Amino acid sequence: MSERVKIAVVGSGYVGLVAAVCFAEIGHQVTCVDIDEAKVAALRAGVVPIHEEHLDALLRRHQPANLTFSTDLAAAASEADAVFIAVGTPQSDTGDADLSYVEAVACEIAHCMHSYKVIVEKSTVPVYTNEWVRRVVERNGGASDMFDVVSNPEFLREGTAVSDFLHPDRIVVGADSDKAAEVLDAIYEPLTSGAYYAQPDAIPGYRNANSRPPLLVTSAKSAEIIKHASNAFLATKISFINAVAALCEAAGANIEQVAQGMGMDERIGRRFLRPGIGYGGSCFPKDVAAFRSVAEQMGLEFGLLSEVEKINTQQTKRFLAKVRSALWTLRGKKLGVLGLAFKGDTDDIRESPAIALVRMFLDEGCAIRAYDPAAMERAREVLPQSGEKNGSLTYTLSAYEVAEGADALLILTDWPEFGKLDLARLESSLRYPIIIDGRNLYDPREMTSAGLTYLSIGRPDAHPASQSSAEKEKATA
Ligand code: UDX
């Protein structure tokens, strides 16, 4: 039987909530703390604020026996052996991470040091944060032998967060003391020993008792850099393939074939080589900027990351130009928009390139009808109903409604359902049978056989064989 550790998780955002629920799932006693009383009340009532597979079920499974929610940080931290800080680290005006929430939590924990505690950074933070947390706790009365600060970054993706947490590629523990590393070892033991995967009701994933996740112990500073460098590297991979996609368009090559050929080299790998309208979400844009800023503060110019950001920004502009190339003028054009979330399988619209594009089309004076399976409620809160040149925006109840009478249909988010649409139905609903796909969800031949003109990323424009040359010209003018 593995050791049951008393854990407090501070912050019930994406990382905090998923970590709290998953620590309970692997057998620990967890209190999840948030200052937002309404959120805590909702979680106690079993209402999950985010769209995430398995979260509801695990909340029901473990609340209240192994998992409780509270607004009382002092009480939770006093009881705990390990306090995970998972509060937000928003981007400040200069690009670096705003660590004021982390500091506030560290201050409060300092007053609860009645027994030895490991304070764990779970939020994505710049290198040296662990040293600052240590200093803040000491300045506020925490005796140095009563605590250690550890960095234990989280690599979960939205939409698959629970299974990413329970079936990780690796667990990184940045600890400068053996005592602290042992506590983290005990917390993750159900995963590293494989015991969790042998449970009949374990959440399924790619790990099993014979393929257990490794736990890598590093210095605290290295762990902090591992998190930033991993996200920056993945963002670089995406910008790289998007730059190559632009080259393919200019050369008349096909990016899907190029990415396939590159990805077959195991040193490169196939994943994160999908071209599109650019990366978004709560992590990549913020972390690339923060990592660049960390380097700057240390007197190093990480110009590669500026280029990664530049390519990402250009990607939405390039897509706008592609739509213009198909429709000529944009003012007054009716556009059907499929997808508002920053990627499929999530309702998150933070830094979504789809939202950025809708704003751009509204400013161009387009009449937009938009549909997203999960993100419309959130989109309503941030998107204006009209743009600079009297564009307009309405939401519909289905992908097909979006297409009705539209001059072109745009695919902006890679929701699986957008890749399985009834093409004949779309062809007859659209005013002009044009689909412009920012996520390469279709085989161009499938589209042209259905009578559709199909423009995608990094591939030659595709036109149905029967299309008249006048129509063809119109579609690509
Ligand atoms: C990311 C990291 O993957 C995760 O490890 C980290 O903890 C948090 O940030 P997430 O933001 O949930 O996770 O999404 P992810 O699936 O990584 O996609 C990020 C963005 O890149 C999305 O906008 C997605 O559409 C885009 N993307 C991803 C591409 O454009 N091409 C790809 O090949 C992969």
Short mmCIF file of N, CA, C and O in Angstrom, two decimals, residues 122-215:
data_model
loop_
_atom_site.label_atom_id
_atom_site.label_comp_id
_atom_site.label_asym_id
_atom_site.label_seq_id
_atom_site.Cartn_x
_atom_site.Cartn_y
_atom_site.Cartn_z
N LYS A 122 3.77 24.56 -9.11
CA LYS A 122 3.14 23.79 -10.19
C LYS A 122 2.83 24.74 -11.35
O LYS A 122 2.78 24.31 -12.50
N SER A 123 2.61 26.01 -11.03
CA SER A 123 2.38 27.01 -12.09
C SER A 123 3.65 27.09 -12.93
O SER A 123 4.75 26.79 -12.45
N THR A 124 3.49 27.56 -14.18
CA THR A 124 4.68 27.77 -15.01
C THR A 124 5.33 29.07 -14.58
O THR A 124 4.71 30.13 -14.65
N VAL A 125 6.57 28.97 -14.10
CA VAL A 125 7.22 30.17 -13.57
C VAL A 125 8.63 30.29 -14.13
O VAL A 125 9.25 29.29 -14.50
N PRO A 126 9.16 31.51 -14.19
CA PRO A 126 10.52 31.68 -14.69
C PRO A 126 11.55 31.14 -13.71
O PRO A 126 11.28 31.00 -12.52
N VAL A 127 12.73 30.85 -14.26
CA VAL A 127 13.83 30.36 -13.43
C VAL A 127 14.11 31.40 -12.32
O VAL A 127 13.92 32.59 -12.54
N TYR A 128 14.49 30.93 -11.19
CA TYR A 128 14.75 31.72 -9.98
C TYR A 128 13.51 31.91 -9.12
O TYR A 128 13.61 32.40 -7.99
N THR A 129 12.31 31.51 -9.61
CA THR A 129 11.12 31.71 -8.78
C THR A 129 11.23 30.93 -7.47
O THR A 129 10.84 31.41 -6.42
N ASN A 130 11.79 29.70 -7.56
CA ASN A 130 11.89 28.91 -6.32
C ASN A 130 12.72 29.65 -5.28
O ASN A 130 12.43 29.62 -4.09
N GLU A 131 13.76 30.37 -5.74
CA GLU A 131 14.59 31.10 -4.78
C GLU A 131 13.81 32.24 -4.15
O GLU A 131 13.91 32.51 -2.97
N TRP A 132 13.00 32.90 -4.99
CA TRP A 132 12.19 34.00 -4.46
C TRP A 132 11.14 33.48 -3.48
O TRP A 132 10.90 34.09 -2.44
N VAL A 133 10.53 32.35 -3.81
CA VAL A 133 9.52 31.79 -2.90
C VAL A 133 10.17 31.49 -1.55
O VAL A 133 9.65 31.84 -0.49
N ARG A 134 11.36 30.88 -1.62
CA ARG A 134 12.08 30.57 -0.37
C ARG A 134 12.32 31.85 0.43
O ARG A 134 12.04 31.91 1.62
N ARG A 135 12.80 32.90 -0.24
CA ARG A 135 13.12 34.15 0.43
C ARG A 135 11.87 34.78 1.06
O ARG A 135 11.88 35.25 2.20
N VAL A 136 10.76 34.76 0.30
CA VAL A 136 9.51 35.36 0.80
C VAL A 136 9.02 34.61 2.04
O VAL A 136 8.61 35.23 3.03
N VAL A 137 9.11 33.28 2.00
CA VAL A 137 8.64 32.50 3.15
C VAL A 137 9.52 32.81 4.37
O VAL A 137 9.02 33.05 5.47
N GLU A 138 10.83 32.90 4.15
CA GLU A 138 11.73 33.20 5.28
C GLU A 138 11.48 34.61 5.83
O GLU A 138 11.41 34.80 7.03
N ARG A 139 11.31 35.56 4.92
CA ARG A 139 11.07 36.95 5.36
C ARG A 139 9.80 37.06 6.19
O ARG A 139 9.65 37.96 7.00
N ASN A 140 8.87 36.16 5.92
CA ASN A 140 7.60 36.22 6.64
C ASN A 140 7.56 35.25 7.83
O ASN A 140 6.49 34.86 8.28
N GLY A 141 8.72 34.84 8.27
CA GLY A 141 8.79 34.08 9.52
C GLY A 141 8.94 32.58 9.38
O GLY A 141 9.01 31.88 10.38
N GLY A 142 8.99 32.03 8.17
CA GLY A 142 9.17 30.58 8.01
C GLY A 142 10.62 30.19 8.29
O GLY A 142 11.52 30.75 7.67
N ALA A 143 10.83 29.28 9.24
CA ALA A 143 12.20 28.84 9.56
C ALA A 143 12.74 27.99 8.43
O ALA A 143 12.03 27.12 7.90
N SER A 144 14.01 28.22 8.05
CA SER A 144 14.54 27.58 6.83
C SER A 144 14.58 26.05 6.91
O SER A 144 14.54 25.38 5.89
N ASP A 145 14.66 25.50 8.13
CA ASP A 145 14.69 24.03 8.22
C ASP A 145 13.30 23.42 8.25
O ASP A 145 13.15 22.21 8.38
N MET A 146 12.28 24.27 8.16
CA MET A 146 10.91 23.74 8.23
C MET A 146 10.25 23.59 6.86
O MET A 146 9.09 23.20 6.75
N PHE A 147 11.00 23.95 5.82
CA PHE A 147 10.38 23.82 4.49
C PHE A 147 11.43 23.72 3.39
O PHE A 147 12.59 24.08 3.60
N ASP A 148 11.00 23.20 2.25
CA ASP A 148 11.82 23.23 1.04
C ASP A 148 10.91 23.68 -0.10
O ASP A 148 9.69 23.49 -0.03
N VAL A 149 11.52 24.27 -1.12
CA VAL A 149 10.75 24.68 -2.29
C VAL A 149 11.17 23.81 -3.48
O VAL A 149 12.36 23.66 -3.75
N VAL A 150 10.18 23.24 -4.13
CA VAL A 150 10.44 22.30 -5.22
C VAL A 150 9.70 22.79 -6.47
O VAL A 150 8.64 23.40 -6.37
N SER A 151 10.27 22.52 -7.63
CA SER A 151 9.57 22.84 -8.87
C SER A 151 9.09 21.54 -9.51
O SER A 151 9.90 20.63 -9.73
N ASN A 152 7.81 21.44 -9.75
CA ASN A 152 7.24 20.21 -10.34
C ASN A 152 6.28 20.62 -11.47
O ASN A 152 5.08 20.64 -11.32
N PRO A 153 6.88 20.99 -12.62
CA PRO A 153 6.04 21.52 -13.70
C PRO A 153 5.05 20.51 -14.25
O PRO A 153 5.28 19.31 -14.17
N GLU A 154 3.99 21.05 -14.81
CA GLU A 154 2.92 20.21 -15.34
C GLU A 154 2.89 20.37 -16.86
O GLU A 154 3.03 21.46 -17.37
N PHE A 155 2.70 19.25 -17.56
CA PHE A 155 2.76 19.31 -19.03
C PHE A 155 1.42 18.98 -19.67
O PHE A 155 1.37 18.54 -20.81
N LEU A 156 0.33 19.13 -18.92
CA LEU A 156 -0.96 18.67 -19.46
C LEU A 156 -1.50 19.59 -20.56
O LEU A 156 -1.27 20.79 -20.57
N ARG A 157 -2.22 18.94 -21.49
CA ARG A 157 -2.86 19.68 -22.58
C ARG A 157 -4.35 19.78 -22.29
O ARG A 157 -4.95 18.84 -21.75
N GLU A 158 -4.94 20.90 -22.64
CA GLU A 158 -6.38 21.06 -22.46
C GLU A 158 -7.10 20.04 -23.34
O GLU A 158 -6.69 19.78 -24.47
N GLY A 159 -8.17 19.49 -22.81
CA GLY A 159 -8.94 18.51 -23.56
C GLY A 159 -8.55 17.08 -23.19
O GLY A 159 -9.37 16.19 -23.18
N THR A 160 -7.25 16.89 -22.86
CA THR A 160 -6.80 15.55 -22.45
C THR A 160 -6.05 15.67 -21.12
O THR A 160 -5.16 14.87 -20.83
N ALA A 161 -6.42 16.69 -20.34
CA ALA A 161 -5.64 17.04 -19.16
C ALA A 161 -5.56 15.90 -18.14
O ALA A 161 -4.49 15.62 -17.59
N VAL A 162 -6.69 15.24 -17.88
CA VAL A 162 -6.70 14.20 -16.85
C VAL A 162 -5.84 13.01 -17.28
O VAL A 162 -5.00 12.53 -16.51
N SER A 163 -6.01 12.57 -18.51
CA SER A 163 -5.20 11.43 -18.91
C SER A 163 -3.73 11.84 -19.10
O SER A 163 -2.83 11.04 -18.83
N ASP A 164 -3.46 13.08 -19.49
CA ASP A 164 -2.06 13.53 -19.54
C ASP A 164 -1.43 13.50 -18.15
O ASP A 164 -0.26 13.14 -17.99
N PHE A 165 -2.21 13.89 -17.14
CA PHE A 165 -1.67 13.92 -15.78
C PHE A 165 -1.38 12.50 -15.28
O PHE A 165 -0.34 12.25 -14.67
N LEU A 166 -2.30 11.59 -15.55
CA LEU A 166 -2.17 10.23 -15.00
C LEU A 166 -1.30 9.32 -15.87
O LEU A 166 -0.85 8.27 -15.41
N HIS A 167 -1.08 9.73 -17.12
CA HIS A 167 -0.25 8.94 -18.05
C HIS A 167 0.82 9.84 -18.64
O HIS A 167 0.89 10.02 -19.86
N PRO A 168 1.66 10.42 -17.79
CA PRO A 168 2.63 11.40 -18.32
C PRO A 168 3.79 10.76 -19.06
O PRO A 168 4.14 9.61 -18.80
N ASP A 169 4.38 11.52 -19.98
CA ASP A 169 5.63 11.08 -20.63
C ASP A 169 6.74 11.02 -19.57
O ASP A 169 7.57 10.13 -19.59
N ARG A 170 6.73 12.04 -18.71
CA ARG A 170 7.73 12.09 -17.63
C ARG A 170 7.18 12.97 -16.51
O ARG A 170 6.32 13.82 -16.73
N ILE A 171 7.75 12.72 -15.31
CA ILE A 171 7.43 13.57 -14.17
C ILE A 171 8.74 14.27 -13.80
O ILE A 171 9.76 13.60 -13.61
N VAL A 172 8.72 15.59 -13.78
CA VAL A 172 9.97 16.32 -13.48
C VAL A 172 9.89 16.89 -12.06
O VAL A 172 8.92 17.58 -11.72
N VAL A 173 10.87 16.56 -11.26
CA VAL A 173 10.92 17.07 -9.89
C VAL A 173 12.22 17.84 -9.73
O VAL A 173 13.31 17.25 -9.75
N GLY A 174 12.10 19.14 -9.60
CA GLY A 174 13.28 19.98 -9.40
C GLY A 174 13.46 20.25 -7.92
O GLY A 174 12.77 21.11 -7.37
N ALA A 175 14.32 19.48 -7.28
CA ALA A 175 14.45 19.60 -5.82
C ALA A 175 15.92 19.72 -5.45
O ALA A 175 16.73 18.93 -5.93
N ASP A 176 16.23 20.68 -4.60
CA ASP A 176 17.62 20.82 -4.16
C ASP A 176 17.86 20.13 -2.82
O ASP A 176 18.94 20.24 -2.26
N SER A 177 16.82 19.45 -2.29
CA SER A 177 17.04 18.70 -1.04
C SER A 177 16.48 17.29 -1.20
O SER A 177 15.43 17.09 -1.82
N ASP A 178 17.20 16.29 -0.64
CA ASP A 178 16.75 14.89 -0.75
C ASP A 178 15.43 14.69 -0.03
O ASP A 178 14.57 13.93 -0.47
N LYS A 179 15.30 15.38 1.11
CA LYS A 179 14.08 15.21 1.92
C LYS A 179 12.84 15.60 1.09
O LYS A 179 11.85 14.89 1.07
N ALA A 180 12.94 16.73 0.40
CA ALA A 180 11.81 17.20 -0.41
C ALA A 180 11.56 16.25 -1.58
O ALA A 180 10.41 15.92 -1.90
N ALA A 181 12.67 15.79 -2.21
CA ALA A 181 12.51 14.87 -3.36
C ALA A 181 11.79 13.59 -2.93
O ALA A 181 10.96 13.04 -3.66
N GLU A 182 12.07 13.13 -1.69
CA GLU A 182 11.40 11.91 -1.20
C GLU A 182 9.90 12.10 -1.07
O GLU A 182 9.12 11.19 -1.34
N VAL A 183 9.47 13.30 -0.65
CA VAL A 183 8.02 13.56 -0.52
C VAL A 183 7.37 13.49 -1.90
O VAL A 183 6.32 12.86 -2.09
N LEU A 184 8.02 14.10 -2.89
CA LEU A 184 7.47 14.07 -4.25
C LEU A 184 7.47 12.65 -4.82
O LEU A 184 6.54 12.23 -5.51
N ASP A 185 8.52 11.90 -4.47
CA ASP A 185 8.61 10.49 -4.87
C ASP A 185 7.40 9.71 -4.35
O ASP A 185 6.79 8.93 -5.08
N ALA A 186 7.08 9.97 -3.08
CA ALA A 186 5.96 9.26 -2.45
C ALA A 186 4.64 9.66 -3.11
O ALA A 186 3.77 8.82 -3.34
N ILE A 187 4.51 10.93 -3.45
CA ILE A 187 3.26 11.41 -4.07
C ILE A 187 3.04 10.71 -5.42
O ILE A 187 1.94 10.27 -5.73
N TYR A 188 4.10 10.58 -6.21
CA TYR A 188 3.94 10.00 -7.55
C TYR A 188 4.15 8.49 -7.59
O TYR A 188 4.02 7.88 -8.67
N GLU A 189 4.43 7.89 -6.43
CA GLU A 189 4.73 6.45 -6.40
C GLU A 189 3.65 5.58 -7.06
O GLU A 189 3.97 4.63 -7.80
N PRO A 190 2.35 5.89 -6.84
CA PRO A 190 1.33 5.05 -7.50
C PRO A 190 1.47 5.03 -9.03
O PRO A 190 1.12 4.04 -9.67
N LEU A 191 2.01 6.10 -9.61
CA LEU A 191 2.22 6.11 -11.06
C LEU A 191 3.55 5.46 -11.42
O LEU A 191 3.62 4.59 -12.30
N THR A 192 4.62 5.85 -10.70
CA THR A 192 5.96 5.35 -11.08
C THR A 192 6.11 3.85 -10.78
O THR A 192 6.90 3.17 -11.44
N SER A 193 5.34 3.34 -9.80
CA SER A 193 5.42 1.90 -9.51
C SER A 193 4.50 1.10 -10.43
O SER A 193 4.58 -0.12 -10.49
N GLY A 194 3.59 1.79 -11.09
CA GLY A 194 2.63 1.11 -11.96
C GLY A 194 1.39 0.64 -11.21
O GLY A 194 0.44 0.14 -11.82
N ALA A 195 1.36 0.83 -9.87
CA ALA A 195 0.23 0.32 -9.06
C ALA A 195 -1.10 0.92 -9.54
O ALA A 195 -2.11 0.22 -9.62
N TYR A 196 -1.09 2.18 -9.88
CA TYR A 196 -2.34 2.82 -10.30
C TYR A 196 -2.92 2.15 -11.54
O TYR A 196 -4.13 1.91 -11.63
N TYR A 197 -2.04 1.81 -12.49
CA TYR A 197 -2.53 1.28 -13.78
C TYR A 197 -3.11 -0.13 -13.62
O TYR A 197 -3.85 -0.59 -14.50
N ALA A 198 -2.79 -0.78 -12.49
CA ALA A 198 -3.33 -2.13 -12.26
C ALA A 198 -4.74 -2.06 -11.66
O ALA A 198 -5.43 -3.07 -11.60
N GLN A 199 -5.15 -0.87 -11.22
CA GLN A 199 -6.50 -0.74 -10.64
C GLN A 199 -7.55 -0.94 -11.74
O GLN A 199 -7.41 -0.38 -12.83
N PRO A 200 -8.63 -1.68 -11.43
CA PRO A 200 -9.63 -1.92 -12.49
C PRO A 200 -10.35 -0.66 -12.96
O PRO A 200 -10.74 -0.57 -14.12
N ASP A 201 -10.48 0.35 -12.07
CA ASP A 201 -11.20 1.56 -12.48
C ASP A 201 -10.25 2.71 -12.85
O ASP A 201 -10.65 3.88 -12.87
N ALA A 202 -8.99 2.39 -13.14
CA ALA A 202 -8.03 3.45 -13.50
C ALA A 202 -8.47 4.15 -14.78
O ALA A 202 -9.04 3.52 -15.68
N ILE A 203 -8.21 5.45 -14.86
CA ILE A 203 -8.52 6.19 -16.09
C ILE A 203 -7.59 5.66 -17.19
O ILE A 203 -6.38 5.58 -17.00
N PRO A 204 -8.17 5.27 -18.33
CA PRO A 204 -7.32 4.67 -19.37
C PRO A 204 -6.39 5.69 -20.03
O PRO A 204 -6.67 6.88 -20.06
N GLY A 205 -5.29 5.19 -20.54
CA GLY A 205 -4.32 6.05 -21.20
C GLY A 205 -3.23 5.16 -21.76
O GLY A 205 -3.37 3.94 -21.76
N TYR A 206 -2.14 5.77 -22.20
CA TYR A 206 -1.14 4.95 -22.88
C TYR A 206 -0.17 4.25 -21.94
O TYR A 206 0.54 3.34 -22.34
N ARG A 207 -0.19 4.62 -20.67
CA ARG A 207 0.70 3.94 -19.72
C ARG A 207 0.02 2.70 -19.15
O ARG A 207 -1.21 2.63 -19.07
N ASN A 208 0.83 1.70 -18.74
CA ASN A 208 0.30 0.54 -18.02
C ASN A 208 1.39 0.05 -17.08
O ASN A 208 2.47 0.65 -17.02
N ALA A 209 1.09 -1.04 -16.37
CA ALA A 209 2.04 -1.50 -15.35
C ALA A 209 3.42 -1.82 -15.95
O ALA A 209 4.43 -1.76 -15.25
N ASN A 210 3.46 -2.13 -17.24
CA ASN A 210 4.76 -2.43 -17.87
C ASN A 210 5.39 -1.22 -18.54
O ASN A 210 6.48 -1.31 -19.10
N SER A 211 4.67 -0.13 -18.58
CA SER A 211 5.21 1.08 -19.22
C SER A 211 4.96 2.25 -18.27
O SER A 211 4.02 3.02 -18.44
N ARG A 212 5.79 2.31 -17.26
CA ARG A 212 5.56 3.29 -16.19
C ARG A 212 6.28 4.60 -16.50
O ARG A 212 7.33 4.59 -17.15
N PRO A 213 5.72 5.72 -16.03
CA PRO A 213 6.41 7.00 -16.33
C PRO A 213 7.69 7.16 -15.52
O PRO A 213 7.73 6.83 -14.34
N PRO A 214 8.74 7.68 -16.14
CA PRO A 214 9.96 7.95 -15.38
C PRO A 214 9.82 9.22 -14.55
O PRO A 214 9.09 10.15 -14.95
N LEU A 215 10.48 9.26 -13.41
CA LEU A 215 10.51 10.48 -12.61
C LEU A 215 11.94 11.01 -12.64
O LEU A 215 12.87 10.32 -12.24
#
